[in-house]
Every structure is written in C-alpha cells, then in structure tokens.
Tab-separated table of C-alpha atoms and ligand atoms in Angstrom:
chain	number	residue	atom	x	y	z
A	1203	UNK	CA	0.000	0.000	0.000
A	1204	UNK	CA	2.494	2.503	0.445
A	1205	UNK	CA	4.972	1.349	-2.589
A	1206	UNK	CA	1.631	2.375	-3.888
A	1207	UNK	CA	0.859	5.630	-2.614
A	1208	UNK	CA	4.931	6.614	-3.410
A	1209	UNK	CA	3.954	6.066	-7.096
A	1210	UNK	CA	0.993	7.243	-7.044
A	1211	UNK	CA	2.558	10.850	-5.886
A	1212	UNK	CA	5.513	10.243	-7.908
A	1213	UNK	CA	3.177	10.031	-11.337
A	1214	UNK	CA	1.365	13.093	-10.047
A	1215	UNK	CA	4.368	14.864	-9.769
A	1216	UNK	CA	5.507	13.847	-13.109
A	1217	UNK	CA	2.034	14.903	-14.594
A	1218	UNK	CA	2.206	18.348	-13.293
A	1219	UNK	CA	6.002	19.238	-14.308
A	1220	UNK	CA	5.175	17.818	-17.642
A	1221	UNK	CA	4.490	20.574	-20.117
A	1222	UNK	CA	2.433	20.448	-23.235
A	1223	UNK	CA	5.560	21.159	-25.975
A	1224	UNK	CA	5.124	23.095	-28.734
A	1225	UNK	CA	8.592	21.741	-30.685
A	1226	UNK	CA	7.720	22.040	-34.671
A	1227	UNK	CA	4.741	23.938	-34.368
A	1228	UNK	CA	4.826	26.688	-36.549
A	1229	UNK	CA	3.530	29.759	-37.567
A	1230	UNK	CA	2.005	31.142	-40.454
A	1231	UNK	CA	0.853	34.289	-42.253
A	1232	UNK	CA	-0.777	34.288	-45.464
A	1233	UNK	CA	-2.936	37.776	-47.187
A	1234	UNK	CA	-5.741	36.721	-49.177
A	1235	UNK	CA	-6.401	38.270	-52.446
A	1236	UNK	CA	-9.415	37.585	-54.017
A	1237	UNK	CA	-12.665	36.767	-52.412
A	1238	UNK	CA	-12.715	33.458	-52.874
A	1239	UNK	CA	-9.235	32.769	-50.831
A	1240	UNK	CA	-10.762	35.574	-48.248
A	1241	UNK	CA	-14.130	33.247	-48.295
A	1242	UNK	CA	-12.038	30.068	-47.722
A	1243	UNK	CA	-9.969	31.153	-44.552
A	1244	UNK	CA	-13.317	32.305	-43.021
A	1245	UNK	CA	-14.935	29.216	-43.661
A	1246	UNK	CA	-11.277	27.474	-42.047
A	1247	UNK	CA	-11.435	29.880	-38.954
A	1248	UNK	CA	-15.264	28.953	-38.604
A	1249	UNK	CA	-14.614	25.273	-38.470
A	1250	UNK	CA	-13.563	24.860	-34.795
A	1251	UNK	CA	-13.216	21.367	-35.086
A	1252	UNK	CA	-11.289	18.994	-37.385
A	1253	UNK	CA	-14.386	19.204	-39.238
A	1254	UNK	CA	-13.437	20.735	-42.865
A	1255	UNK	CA	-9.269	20.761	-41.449
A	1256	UNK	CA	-6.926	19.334	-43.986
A	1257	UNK	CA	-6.451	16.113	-43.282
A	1258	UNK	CA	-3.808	14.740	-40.639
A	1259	UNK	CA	-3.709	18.102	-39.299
A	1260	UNK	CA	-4.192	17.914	-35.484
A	1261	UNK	CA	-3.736	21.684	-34.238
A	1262	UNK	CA	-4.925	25.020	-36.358
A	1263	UNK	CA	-5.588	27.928	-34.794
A	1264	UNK	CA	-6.356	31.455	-36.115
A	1265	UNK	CA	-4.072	33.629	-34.183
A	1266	UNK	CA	-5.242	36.449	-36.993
A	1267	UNK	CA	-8.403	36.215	-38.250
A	1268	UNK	CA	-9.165	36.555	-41.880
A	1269	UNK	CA	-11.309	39.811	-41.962
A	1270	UNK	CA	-10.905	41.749	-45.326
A	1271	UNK	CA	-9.325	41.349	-48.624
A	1272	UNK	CA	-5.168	42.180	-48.336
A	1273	UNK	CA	-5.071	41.752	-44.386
A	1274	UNK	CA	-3.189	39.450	-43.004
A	1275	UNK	CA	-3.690	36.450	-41.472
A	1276	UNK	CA	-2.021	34.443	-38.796
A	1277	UNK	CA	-2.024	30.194	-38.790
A	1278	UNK	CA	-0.943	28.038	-36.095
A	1279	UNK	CA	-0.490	24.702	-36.559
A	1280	UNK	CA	0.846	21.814	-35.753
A	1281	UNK	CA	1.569	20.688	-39.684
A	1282	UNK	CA	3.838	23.453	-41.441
A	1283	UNK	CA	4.139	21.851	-44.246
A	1284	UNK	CA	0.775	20.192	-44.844
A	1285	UNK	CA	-1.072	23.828	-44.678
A	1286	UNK	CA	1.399	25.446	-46.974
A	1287	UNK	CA	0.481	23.094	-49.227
A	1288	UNK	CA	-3.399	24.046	-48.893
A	1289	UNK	CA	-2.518	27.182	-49.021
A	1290	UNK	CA	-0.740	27.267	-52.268
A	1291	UNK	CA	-3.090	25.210	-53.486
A	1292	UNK	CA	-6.010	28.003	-53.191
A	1293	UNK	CA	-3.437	30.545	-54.935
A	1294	UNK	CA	-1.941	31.914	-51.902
A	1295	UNK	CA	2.106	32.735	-50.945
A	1296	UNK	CA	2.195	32.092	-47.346
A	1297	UNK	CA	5.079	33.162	-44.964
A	1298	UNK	CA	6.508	31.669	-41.946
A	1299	UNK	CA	6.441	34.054	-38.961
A	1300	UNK	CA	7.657	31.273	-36.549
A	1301	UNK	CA	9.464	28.175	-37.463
A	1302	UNK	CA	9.052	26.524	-34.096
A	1303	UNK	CA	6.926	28.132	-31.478
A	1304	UNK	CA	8.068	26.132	-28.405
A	1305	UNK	CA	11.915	27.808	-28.888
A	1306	UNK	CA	10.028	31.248	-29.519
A	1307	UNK	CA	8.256	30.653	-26.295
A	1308	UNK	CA	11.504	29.262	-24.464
A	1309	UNK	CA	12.990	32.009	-25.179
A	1310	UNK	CA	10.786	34.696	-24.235
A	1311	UNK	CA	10.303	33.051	-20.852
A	1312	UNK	CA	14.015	33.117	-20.259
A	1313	UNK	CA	13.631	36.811	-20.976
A	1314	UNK	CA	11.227	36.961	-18.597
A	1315	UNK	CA	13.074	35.558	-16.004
A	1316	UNK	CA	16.392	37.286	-16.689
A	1317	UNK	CA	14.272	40.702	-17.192
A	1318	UNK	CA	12.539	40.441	-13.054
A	1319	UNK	CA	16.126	39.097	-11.851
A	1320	UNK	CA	17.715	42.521	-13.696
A	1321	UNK	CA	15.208	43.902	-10.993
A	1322	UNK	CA	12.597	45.449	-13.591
A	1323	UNK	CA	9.580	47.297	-12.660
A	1324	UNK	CA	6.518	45.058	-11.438
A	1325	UNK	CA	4.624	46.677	-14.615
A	1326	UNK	CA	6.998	45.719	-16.985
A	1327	UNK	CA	7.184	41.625	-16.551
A	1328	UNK	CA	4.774	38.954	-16.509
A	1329	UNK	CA	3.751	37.788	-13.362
A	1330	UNK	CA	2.166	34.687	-11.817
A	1331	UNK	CA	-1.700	34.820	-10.390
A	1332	UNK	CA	0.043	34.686	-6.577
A	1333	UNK	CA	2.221	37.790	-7.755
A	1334	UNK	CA	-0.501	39.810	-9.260
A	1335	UNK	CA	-2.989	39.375	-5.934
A	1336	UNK	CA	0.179	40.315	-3.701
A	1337	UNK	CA	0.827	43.207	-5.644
A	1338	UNK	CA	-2.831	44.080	-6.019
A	1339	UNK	CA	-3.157	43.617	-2.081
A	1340	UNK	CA	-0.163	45.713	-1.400
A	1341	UNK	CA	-1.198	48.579	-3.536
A	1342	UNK	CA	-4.516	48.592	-1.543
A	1343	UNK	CA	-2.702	48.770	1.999
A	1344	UNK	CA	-0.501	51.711	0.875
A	1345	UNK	CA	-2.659	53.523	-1.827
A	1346	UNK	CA	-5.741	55.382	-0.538
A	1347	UNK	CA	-7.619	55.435	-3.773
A	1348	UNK	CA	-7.191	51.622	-4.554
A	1349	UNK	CA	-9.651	49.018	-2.757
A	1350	UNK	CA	-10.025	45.502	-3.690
A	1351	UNK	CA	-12.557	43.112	-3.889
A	1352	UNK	CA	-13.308	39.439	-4.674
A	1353	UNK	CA	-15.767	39.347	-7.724
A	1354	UNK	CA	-15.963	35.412	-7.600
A	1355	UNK	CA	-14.515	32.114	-6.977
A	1356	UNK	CA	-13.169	29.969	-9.632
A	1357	UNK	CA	-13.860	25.970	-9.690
A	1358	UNK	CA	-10.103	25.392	-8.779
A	1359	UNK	CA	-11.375	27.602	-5.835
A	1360	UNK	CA	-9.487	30.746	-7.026
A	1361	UNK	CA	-10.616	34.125	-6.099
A	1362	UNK	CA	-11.520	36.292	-9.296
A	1363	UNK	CA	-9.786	39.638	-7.810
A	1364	UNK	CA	-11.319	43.333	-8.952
A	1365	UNK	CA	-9.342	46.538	-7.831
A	1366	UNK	CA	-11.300	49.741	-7.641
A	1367	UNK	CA	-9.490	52.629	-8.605
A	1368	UNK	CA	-11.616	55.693	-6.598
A	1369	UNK	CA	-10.639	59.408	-5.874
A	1370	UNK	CA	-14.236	59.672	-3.916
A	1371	UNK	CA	-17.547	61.044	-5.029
A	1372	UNK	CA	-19.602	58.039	-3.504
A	1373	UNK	CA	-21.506	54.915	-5.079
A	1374	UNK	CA	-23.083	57.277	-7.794
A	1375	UNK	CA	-20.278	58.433	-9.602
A	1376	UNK	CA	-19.791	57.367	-12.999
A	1377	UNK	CA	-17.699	54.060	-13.647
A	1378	UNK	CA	-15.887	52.331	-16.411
A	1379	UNK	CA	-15.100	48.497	-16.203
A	1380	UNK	CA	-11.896	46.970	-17.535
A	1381	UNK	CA	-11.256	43.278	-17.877
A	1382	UNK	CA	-7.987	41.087	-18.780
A	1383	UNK	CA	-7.111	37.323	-19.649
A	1384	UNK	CA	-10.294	35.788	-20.111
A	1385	UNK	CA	-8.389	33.820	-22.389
A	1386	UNK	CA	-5.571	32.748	-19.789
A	1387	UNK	CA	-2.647	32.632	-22.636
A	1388	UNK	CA	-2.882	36.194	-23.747
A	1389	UNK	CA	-0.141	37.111	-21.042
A	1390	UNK	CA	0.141	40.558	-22.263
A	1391	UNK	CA	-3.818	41.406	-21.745
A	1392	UNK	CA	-3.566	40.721	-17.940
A	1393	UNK	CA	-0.654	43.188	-18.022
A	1394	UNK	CA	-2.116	45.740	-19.933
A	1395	UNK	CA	-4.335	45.706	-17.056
A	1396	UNK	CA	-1.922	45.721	-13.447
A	1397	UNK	CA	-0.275	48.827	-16.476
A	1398	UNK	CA	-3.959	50.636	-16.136
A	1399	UNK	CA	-4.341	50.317	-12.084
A	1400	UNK	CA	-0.125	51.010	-11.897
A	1401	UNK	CA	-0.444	54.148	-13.724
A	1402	UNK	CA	-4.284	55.762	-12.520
A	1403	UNK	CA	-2.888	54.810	-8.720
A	1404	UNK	CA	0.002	56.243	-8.640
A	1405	UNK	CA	0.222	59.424	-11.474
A	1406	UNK	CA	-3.285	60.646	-10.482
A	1407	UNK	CA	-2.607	64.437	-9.133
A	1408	UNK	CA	0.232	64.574	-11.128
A	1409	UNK	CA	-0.499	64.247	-14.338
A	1410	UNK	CA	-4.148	66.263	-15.513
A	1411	UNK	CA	-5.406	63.792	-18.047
A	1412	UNK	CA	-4.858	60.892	-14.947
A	1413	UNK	CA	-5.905	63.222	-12.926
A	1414	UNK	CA	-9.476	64.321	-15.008
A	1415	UNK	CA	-10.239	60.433	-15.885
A	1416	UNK	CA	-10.263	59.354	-11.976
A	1417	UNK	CA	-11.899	62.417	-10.717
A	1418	UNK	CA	-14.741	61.998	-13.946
A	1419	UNK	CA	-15.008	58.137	-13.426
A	1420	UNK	CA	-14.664	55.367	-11.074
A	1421	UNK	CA	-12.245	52.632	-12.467
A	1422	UNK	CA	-12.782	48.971	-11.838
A	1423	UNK	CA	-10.313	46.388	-13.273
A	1424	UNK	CA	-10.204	42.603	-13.218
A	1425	UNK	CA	-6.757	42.177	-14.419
A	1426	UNK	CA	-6.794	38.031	-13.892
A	1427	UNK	CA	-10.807	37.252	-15.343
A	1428	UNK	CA	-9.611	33.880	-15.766
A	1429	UNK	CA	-7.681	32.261	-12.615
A	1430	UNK	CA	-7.361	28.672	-13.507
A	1431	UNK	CA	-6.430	29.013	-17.226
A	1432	UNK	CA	-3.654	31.630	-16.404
A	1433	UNK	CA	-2.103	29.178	-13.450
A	1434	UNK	CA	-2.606	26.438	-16.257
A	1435	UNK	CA	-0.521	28.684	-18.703
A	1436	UNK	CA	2.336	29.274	-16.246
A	1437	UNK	CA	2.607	25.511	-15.048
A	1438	UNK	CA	1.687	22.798	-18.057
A	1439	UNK	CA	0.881	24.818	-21.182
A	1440	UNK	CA	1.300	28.092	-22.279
A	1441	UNK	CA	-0.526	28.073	-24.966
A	1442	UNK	CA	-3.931	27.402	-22.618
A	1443	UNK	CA	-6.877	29.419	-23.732
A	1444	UNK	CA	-10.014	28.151	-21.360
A	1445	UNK	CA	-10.579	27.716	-18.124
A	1446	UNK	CA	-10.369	24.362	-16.364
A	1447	UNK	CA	-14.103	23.682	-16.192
A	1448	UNK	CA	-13.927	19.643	-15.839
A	1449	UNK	CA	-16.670	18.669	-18.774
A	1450	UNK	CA	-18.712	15.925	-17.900
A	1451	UNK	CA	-18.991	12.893	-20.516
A	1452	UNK	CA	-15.976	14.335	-22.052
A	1453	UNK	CA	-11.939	14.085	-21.419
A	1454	UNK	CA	-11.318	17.801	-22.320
A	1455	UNK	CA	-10.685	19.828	-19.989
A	1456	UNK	CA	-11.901	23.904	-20.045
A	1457	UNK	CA	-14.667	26.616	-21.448
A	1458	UNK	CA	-13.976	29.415	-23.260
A	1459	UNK	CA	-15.560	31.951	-20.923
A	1460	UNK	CA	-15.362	34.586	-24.077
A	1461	UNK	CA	-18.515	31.988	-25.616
A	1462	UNK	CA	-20.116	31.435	-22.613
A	1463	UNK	CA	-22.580	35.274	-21.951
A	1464	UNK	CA	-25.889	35.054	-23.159
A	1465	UNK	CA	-25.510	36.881	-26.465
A	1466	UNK	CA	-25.997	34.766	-29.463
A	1467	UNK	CA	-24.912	31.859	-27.257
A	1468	UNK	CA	-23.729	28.886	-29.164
A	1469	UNK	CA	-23.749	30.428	-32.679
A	1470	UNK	CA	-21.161	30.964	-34.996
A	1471	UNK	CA	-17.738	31.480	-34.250
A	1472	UNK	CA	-18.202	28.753	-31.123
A	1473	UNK	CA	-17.868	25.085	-30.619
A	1474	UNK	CA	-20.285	22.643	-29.029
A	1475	UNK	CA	-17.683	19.890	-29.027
A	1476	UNK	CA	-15.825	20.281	-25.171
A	1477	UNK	CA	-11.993	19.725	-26.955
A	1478	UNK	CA	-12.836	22.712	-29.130
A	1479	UNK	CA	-10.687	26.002	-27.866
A	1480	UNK	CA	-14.081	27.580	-28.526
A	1481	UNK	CA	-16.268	25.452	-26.914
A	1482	UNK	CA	-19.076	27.713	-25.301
A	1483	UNK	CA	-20.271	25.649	-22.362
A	1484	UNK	CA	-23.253	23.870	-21.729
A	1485	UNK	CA	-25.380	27.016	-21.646
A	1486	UNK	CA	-24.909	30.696	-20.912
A	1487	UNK	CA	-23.437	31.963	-18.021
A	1488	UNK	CA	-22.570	28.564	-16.410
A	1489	UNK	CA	-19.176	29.276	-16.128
A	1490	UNK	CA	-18.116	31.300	-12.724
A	1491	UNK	CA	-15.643	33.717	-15.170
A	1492	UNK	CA	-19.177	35.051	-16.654
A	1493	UNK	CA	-21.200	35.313	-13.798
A	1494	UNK	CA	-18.626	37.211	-12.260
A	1495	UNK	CA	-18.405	39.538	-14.879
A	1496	UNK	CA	-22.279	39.583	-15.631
A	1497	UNK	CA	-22.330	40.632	-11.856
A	1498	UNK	CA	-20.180	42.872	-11.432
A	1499	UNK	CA	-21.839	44.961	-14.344
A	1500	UNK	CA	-25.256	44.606	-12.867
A	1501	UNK	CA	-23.722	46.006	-9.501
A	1502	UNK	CA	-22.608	49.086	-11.877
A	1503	UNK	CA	-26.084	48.970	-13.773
A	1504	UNK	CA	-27.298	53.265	-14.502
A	1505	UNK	CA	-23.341	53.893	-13.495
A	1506	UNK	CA	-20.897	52.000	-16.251
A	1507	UNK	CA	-20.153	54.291	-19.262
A	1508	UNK	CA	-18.205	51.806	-20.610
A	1509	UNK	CA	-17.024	48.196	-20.338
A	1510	UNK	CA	-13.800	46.963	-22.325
A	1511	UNK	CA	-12.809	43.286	-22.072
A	1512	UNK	CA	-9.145	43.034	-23.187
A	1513	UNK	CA	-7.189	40.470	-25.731
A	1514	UNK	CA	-4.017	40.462	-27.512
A	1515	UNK	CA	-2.811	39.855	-31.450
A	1516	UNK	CA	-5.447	41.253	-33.362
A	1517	UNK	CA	-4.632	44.708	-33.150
A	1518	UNK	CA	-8.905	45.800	-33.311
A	1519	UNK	CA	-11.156	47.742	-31.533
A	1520	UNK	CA	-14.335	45.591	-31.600
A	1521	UNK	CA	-17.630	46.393	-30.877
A	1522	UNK	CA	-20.494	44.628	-30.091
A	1523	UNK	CA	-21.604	42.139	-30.578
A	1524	UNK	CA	-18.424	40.164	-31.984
A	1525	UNK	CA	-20.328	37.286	-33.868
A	1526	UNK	CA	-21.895	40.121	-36.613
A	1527	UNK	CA	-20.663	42.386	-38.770
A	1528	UNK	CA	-24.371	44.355	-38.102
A	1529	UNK	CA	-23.719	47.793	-36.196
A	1530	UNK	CA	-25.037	48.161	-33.146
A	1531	UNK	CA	-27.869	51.069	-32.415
A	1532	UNK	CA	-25.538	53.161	-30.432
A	1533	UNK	CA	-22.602	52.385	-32.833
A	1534	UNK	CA	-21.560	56.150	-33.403
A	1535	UNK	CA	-22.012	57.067	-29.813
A	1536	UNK	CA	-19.574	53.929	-29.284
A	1537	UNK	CA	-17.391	55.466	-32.291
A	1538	UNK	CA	-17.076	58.878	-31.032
A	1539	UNK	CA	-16.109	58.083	-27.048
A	1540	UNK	CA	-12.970	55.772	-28.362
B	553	LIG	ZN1	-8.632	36.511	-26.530
C-alpha cells in the first residue's frame, strides 16, 4: 500500500512538471487576395473542429483572423508543411512568422526571467496569479484610492480579484469596467491591465489627463478574469486558452468563458464539441468567469459608461456584438467616445 501511494505521488508529480511542448509547431501568415481565398480562410477559422481541417492536421488555430481582402492572417499549426500546401493550393504565398513556437516561447520566458532578476519594474514583466494578488493587495494597503474586492470564486477555488481605482464622489459616480485574460494565454492582456491600475494609482494628481479620468469616473479592473487558465498557462501549457471547467462525458478539460454570456450563445464562431478552444459551455453563463463579470456589471447597472474586455494579437477595436458584422444602435455614440 504505500509502494503504492509513493507512485501514485511520484506520477502526479511527473504529470504536473510535464508541459504540453510546442517543438515544430509553426507559424504562419498568409494575405488573401481575391474573395474566394478571403471566403475560404473564413470558412477554415469557422470550423472549430477537425471538421473541414486538412487532413492529418491535429492543431490550427487562427491567431489572426481573416477579416478583409489584403489583411493578413495568422495560422498556427501543428503541420507546417501540410497547410502550406493548402494554401498554395487556393493561390496563396504564405510566410513563416515562426518556425518553431516552443523555442520562440523558451525564449521569451528566459527573458522573462532574466528581465525580473535585472530587478525590472513590477509593470513591466509577466507575473504569476500569486504575484498579481500580492501586488494588487499591497497597492490597496498603501494607496488610498485603490480598494479591492473578490468578484468570484473559480472551480479550482481561485478568487476572481477586482481593484477599484476611486478618488471619492460616492456609489453614484460614474464608472468604467476593464477586464484582462479571459483567455488565460494572452499574457500581455492581464498586463495591460496591473499597467492601467499602476499608472491611474500612482500618477493621479500629477499628471491632468490621470488626474481628469479618476476624478470623472470610477475605475474597476479585473486584471486576472480567468484564474485557472492563467495558473494552467504558467505551469503545463502556455498556450492554454479556457478555463479548467472539468466537462462531464468528455476528457477535455476547459470553457472558453469569451462563448459562454448570453448573447448569441452557441452560434457561430463557437464550438459545441468540449476539446474545441471555442467550446461555449453547456449554456450561458454557467461558467463562474461570466457570472462574475455579468455581476459585477449589474452592480454598476445606470453607473458604467463603458465596459472593455481586453485580448491580444489582433490589433482591433471591436464592438459589439463580436459574432456580426451588423452595427449596433448606439454604434456612433460607441465610435465617437474611443
Ligand atoms: Zn482573446
């Protein structure tokens, strides 16, 4: 029996130091020309599943969507070669951006690492989830116009973390509502964010536009919206993108949180398959991610000029609702306050 409970914790050790290895992965960028190349990456990036993949291809991911004629488009896959192929075939001249993504990734941890040891700023590293709270904590013990709050618990029993940024005017005032990493890889979302709280907390009085944003609005920021699937980036796979939502009747693990509100749920542009990246959850709102964001924006309800949910790679300001191109009725007021 306890030969047996020494392997057991020996194979759980080797489980969580094992990380999901990204060696030959590649990617690609490719710029369609005419329609019909523009209509067939759509149709690719609209296929969450292997359904309608190339064949033998086991990872593809649109790190870029296809959007309009002569922008470009970013591929990830797992077969190089194979989707070059495809892609010349349709007429296209794809490039490679990254020949291997694991020793991209390698080595941008390293700089990481060598970057906080160098004794950089908090704001300009990544952090882990335990740094970010102890930062967040700290800047609420010393800074009178931070407070923070616990917005909900994750199922890995998490707390989802929002700081306040306030210079007074009571539970009236106007408020805008920031929130990063719903998608737990995009590293540099979460630190746009702790950027955000760094510089309204500690430039306000000193610098007037600072100054005139915190004295017009409240500022609440959820710089970690997705606990689990950022601790699951740091530790086994950096490349993570859900949470870690345990599906039942299913092996894979995780719901995309950014599928899961009640807008259009389960239509195009998300997966009902559970091992999709984009799988959208059983229904809307069961995932504790969205509630906490649904209710923390029905706490602001009549106060919340504005609420901005933060990504990476795509370089576009998006408005709602993300799975039309059809203009929302308050489009121009939208237009005109960016
Ligand atoms: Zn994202």
């Amino acid at each position: 029996m306890k030969r047996l409970v020494i392997f057991s914790v020996f194979m759980v050790a080797l489980a969580w130091t094992q990380k999901t290895n990204y060696k030959g992965y590649k990617l690609l960028r490719v710029t369609p020309q005419t329609k019909e190349q523009l209509a067939y990456l759509v149709n690719l990036s609209r296929s969450p599943d292997t359904k309608g993949w190339p064949s033998d291809l086991k990872t593809l991911d649109f790190w870029r969507d296809p959007t309009t004629l002569a922008q470009s488009v970013d591929i990830f896959t797992d077969n190089g070669a194979l989707m070059e192929q495809e892609l010349l075939s349709k007429g296209m001249q794809p490039s490679t951006l990254m020949d291997d993504v694991q020793s991209f990734l390698d080595r941008r941890q390293a700089e990481n690492t060598n970057s906080i040891a160098a004794g950089s700023r908090f704001t300009e590293t990544y952090h882990t989830y335990e740094e970010i709270i102890d930062y967040l904590n700290q800047l609420a013990n010393s800074n009178p116009l931070v407070s923070v709050s616990r917005i909900g618990v994750t199922d890995e029993s998490r707390d989802i973390v929002t700081a306040r940024i306030s210079s007074g005017g009571g539970d009236t005032k106007p408020a805008i509502y920031l929130e990063c990493g719903m998608h737990a890889r995009e590293w540099i979302a979460h630190s746009t964010c702790i950027w955000i709280i760094d510089e309204l907390s500690t430039l306000y009085g000193q610098i007037p536009e600072i100054t005139g944003l915190l004295d017009r609005f409240d500022w609440f920021i959820t710089p970690v919206s997705n606990p689990d699937g950022y601790v699951h980036s740091w530790l086994n796979d950096r490349l993570w993108r859900k949470n870690r939502k345990i599906n039942p009747s299913s092996p894979c693990i995780g719901v995309d949180t950014n599928r899961n509100f009640d807008a259009n749920f389960g239509g195009v542009g998300s997966s009902d398959n559970p091992c999709s990246d984009t799988y959208g959850g059983p229904s809307a709102f069961s995932e504790a991610e969205s509630q906490a964001m649904r209710d923390i924006l029905l706490s602001l309800q009549g106060r919340a000029k504005a609420a901005v949910s933060i990504h990476n790679n795509a370089q576009v300001w998006i408005s709602p609702y993300g799975y039309t191109t059809e203009r929302p009725a308050d489009y121009a007021e939208m237009v005109s306050s960016i």
